[in-house]
């Protein structure tokens, strides 16, 4: 037979439990370490190894990329599109260099594979947009300055 344990009146109205809960809430409000920041006034410091927005390195205004096609080959998301061409100062260069950022998973394999150290991932993490973003060559080369 089930025997009901007798509770004292304070337990019956859960007063002690409510007070215990309130104590924990107030203690956390006043003394718990803050885990949130006032973004954008405050910003977190990210590691130099953080993989954010891409950019293409340039020397004297000329992109280091030689359109060797290694980065689109290794890219698991197939989000790099390059069209190669020739010009007087460079045997091979990317006429078109596009990255579909929505597909990119920021694995960094393009950076690893590049023999010219041309494509890099910066520590810029503010990339949210309201539309599908495709970075073109002009934008990617320009990013170097704002890194
Ligand atoms: S970071 Fe990875 S997924 Fe993004 S473009 Fe480079 S290789 Fe492709
Ligand atoms: S791997 Fe480097 S050099 Fe080759 S196409 Fe990509 S960015 Fe250009």
Short mmCIF file of C-alpha atoms and ligand atoms in Angstrom, two decimals:
data_model
loop_
_atom_site.label_atom_id
_atom_site.label_comp_id
_atom_site.label_asym_id
_atom_site.label_seq_id
_atom_site.Cartn_x
_atom_site.Cartn_y
_atom_site.Cartn_z
CA UNK A 1 0.00 0.00 0.00
CA UNK A 2 1.25 3.48 -0.87
CA UNK A 3 1.94 5.57 2.22
CA UNK A 4 1.88 9.33 1.67
CA UNK A 5 4.77 11.11 3.35
CA UNK A 6 3.63 13.99 5.50
CA UNK A 7 4.95 17.40 4.46
CA UNK A 8 5.16 20.47 6.63
CA UNK A 9 2.97 23.46 5.53
CA UNK A 10 5.92 25.41 4.09
CA UNK A 11 6.75 22.50 1.81
CA UNK A 12 3.13 22.23 0.77
CA UNK A 13 3.11 25.75 -0.71
CA UNK A 14 6.64 25.35 -2.17
CA UNK A 15 7.77 28.51 -0.39
CA UNK A 16 11.20 27.17 0.50
CA UNK A 17 11.77 25.91 -3.06
CA UNK A 18 10.72 29.29 -4.51
CA UNK A 19 13.09 31.11 -2.17
CA UNK A 20 15.90 28.73 -3.03
CA UNK A 21 15.30 29.36 -6.73
CA UNK A 22 15.22 33.11 -6.21
CA UNK A 23 18.46 32.97 -4.27
CA UNK A 24 20.20 31.14 -7.12
CA UNK A 25 18.82 33.61 -9.72
CA UNK A 26 19.92 36.69 -7.75
CA UNK A 27 23.32 35.17 -6.98
CA UNK A 28 23.89 34.53 -10.70
CA UNK A 29 22.64 37.99 -11.67
CA UNK A 30 25.09 39.69 -9.33
CA UNK A 31 28.14 37.46 -9.22
CA UNK A 32 28.26 35.11 -12.21
CA UNK A 33 30.95 35.99 -14.79
CA UNK A 34 29.54 37.76 -17.87
CA UNK A 35 29.59 35.71 -21.04
CA UNK A 36 27.89 38.23 -23.32
CA UNK A 37 29.40 41.38 -24.81
CA UNK A 38 27.89 44.67 -26.03
CA UNK A 39 28.46 44.08 -29.74
CA UNK A 40 29.25 46.12 -31.88
CA UNK A 41 30.71 48.51 -29.28
CA UNK A 42 32.69 45.64 -27.82
CA UNK A 43 34.38 43.03 -29.97
CA UNK A 44 35.99 39.74 -29.18
CA UNK A 45 39.63 39.13 -29.98
CA UNK A 46 39.92 36.23 -32.33
CA UNK A 47 42.97 34.07 -32.82
CA UNK A 48 45.21 34.85 -35.79
CA UNK A 49 44.32 31.35 -36.96
CA UNK A 50 40.63 32.24 -37.22
CA UNK A 51 39.35 31.59 -40.74
CA UNK A 52 37.10 34.43 -41.86
CA UNK A 53 36.65 36.46 -45.04
CA UNK A 54 38.87 35.54 -47.99
CA UNK A 55 41.27 37.87 -49.74
CA UNK A 56 43.86 37.61 -52.48
CA UNK A 57 47.36 38.85 -51.80
CA UNK A 58 48.79 41.29 -54.31
CA UNK A 59 52.33 42.56 -54.95
CA UNK A 60 52.58 46.09 -56.39
CA UNK A 61 48.92 45.96 -57.30
CA UNK A 62 49.26 42.66 -59.18
CA UNK A 63 47.53 39.65 -57.67
CA UNK A 64 49.85 36.80 -56.67
CA UNK A 65 47.48 34.25 -58.14
CA UNK A 66 48.65 32.46 -61.28
CA UNK A 67 45.34 30.72 -61.96
CA UNK A 68 46.89 27.30 -61.36
CA UNK A 69 43.43 25.95 -60.44
CA UNK A 70 44.63 24.15 -57.33
CA UNK A 71 42.24 25.92 -54.99
CA UNK A 72 39.06 25.16 -56.95
CA UNK A 73 40.27 21.57 -57.25
CA UNK A 74 40.70 21.02 -53.51
CA UNK A 75 37.68 23.07 -52.43
CA UNK A 76 35.19 20.59 -50.96
CA UNK A 77 32.28 23.00 -51.43
CA UNK A 78 33.14 23.71 -55.08
CA UNK A 79 32.57 27.37 -54.47
CA UNK A 80 35.62 28.83 -56.22
CA UNK A 81 35.24 29.73 -59.88
CA UNK A 82 38.29 30.86 -61.85
CA UNK A 83 38.70 31.78 -65.50
CA UNK A 84 42.34 31.95 -66.56
CA UNK A 85 43.85 34.29 -69.12
CA UNK A 86 47.17 35.70 -70.33
CA UNK A 87 48.48 39.25 -70.38
CA UNK A 88 51.78 41.01 -71.13
CA UNK A 89 53.05 41.21 -67.53
CA UNK A 90 51.89 37.76 -66.53
CA UNK A 91 51.85 34.47 -68.36
CA UNK A 92 48.74 33.28 -66.56
CA UNK A 93 46.38 35.18 -64.33
CA UNK A 94 42.76 34.93 -63.20
CA UNK A 95 40.52 36.96 -65.49
CA UNK A 96 37.68 35.97 -63.22
CA UNK A 97 38.04 34.83 -59.61
CA UNK A 98 34.82 34.29 -57.72
CA UNK A 99 33.97 32.72 -54.39
CA UNK A 100 30.38 31.85 -53.56
CA UNK A 101 30.57 32.52 -49.84
CA UNK A 102 27.22 30.95 -49.06
CA UNK A 103 28.62 27.57 -50.04
CA UNK A 104 32.01 28.02 -48.37
CA UNK A 105 32.56 26.07 -45.15
CA UNK A 106 35.74 28.01 -44.23
CA UNK A 107 37.84 24.85 -44.10
CA UNK A 108 40.96 26.74 -45.24
CA UNK A 109 41.96 24.10 -47.79
CA UNK A 110 42.26 26.69 -50.57
CA UNK A 111 44.78 28.57 -48.44
CA UNK A 112 46.69 25.38 -47.67
CA UNK A 113 46.85 24.30 -51.29
CA UNK A 114 47.91 27.59 -52.86
CA UNK A 115 51.55 27.39 -54.07
CA UNK A 116 51.74 31.17 -54.45
CA UNK A 117 50.39 32.04 -51.00
CA UNK A 118 47.84 34.11 -52.89
CA UNK A 119 44.49 33.16 -51.42
CA UNK A 120 44.15 33.76 -47.69
CA UNK A 121 41.45 33.76 -45.07
CA UNK A 122 41.46 36.85 -42.88
CA UNK A 123 40.17 37.29 -39.34
CA UNK A 124 37.23 39.39 -40.59
CA UNK A 125 34.06 37.71 -39.39
CA UNK A 126 31.43 40.34 -40.20
CA UNK A 127 30.03 38.77 -43.32
CA UNK A 128 26.30 38.62 -42.73
CA UNK A 129 24.21 39.84 -45.64
CA UNK A 130 20.60 39.82 -46.74
CA UNK A 131 21.40 38.41 -50.17
CA UNK A 132 23.53 35.72 -51.76
CA UNK A 133 27.12 36.97 -51.75
CA UNK A 134 29.66 36.14 -54.44
CA UNK A 135 33.05 37.78 -53.92
CA UNK A 136 34.65 38.82 -57.19
CA UNK A 137 38.33 39.43 -57.91
CA UNK A 138 38.21 43.20 -57.38
CA UNK A 139 36.65 42.74 -53.95
CA UNK A 140 39.00 39.93 -52.95
CA UNK A 141 42.13 41.90 -53.86
CA UNK A 142 40.78 44.99 -52.10
CA UNK A 143 40.15 43.05 -48.89
CA UNK A 144 43.91 42.91 -48.30
CA UNK A 145 43.89 46.57 -47.38
CA UNK A 146 41.08 46.30 -44.87
CA UNK A 147 42.38 43.18 -43.10
S1 LIG B 1 37.69 27.79 -47.24
FE1 LIG B 1 37.27 25.69 -47.95
S2 LIG B 1 35.19 25.73 -48.71
FE2 LIG B 1 35.84 27.85 -48.53
S3 LIG B 1 36.63 28.40 -50.54
FE3 LIG B 1 38.36 27.66 -49.36
S4 LIG B 1 38.51 25.47 -49.80
FE4 LIG B 1 36.48 26.16 -50.44
S1 LIG B 2 45.82 27.96 -55.67
FE1 LIG B 2 46.58 30.07 -55.44
S2 LIG B 2 47.62 30.49 -57.35
FE2 LIG B 2 46.36 28.66 -57.70
S3 LIG B 2 44.43 29.47 -58.51
FE3 LIG B 2 44.16 29.33 -56.32
S4 LIG B 2 44.77 31.36 -55.53
FE4 LIG B 2 45.52 31.20 -57.60
#
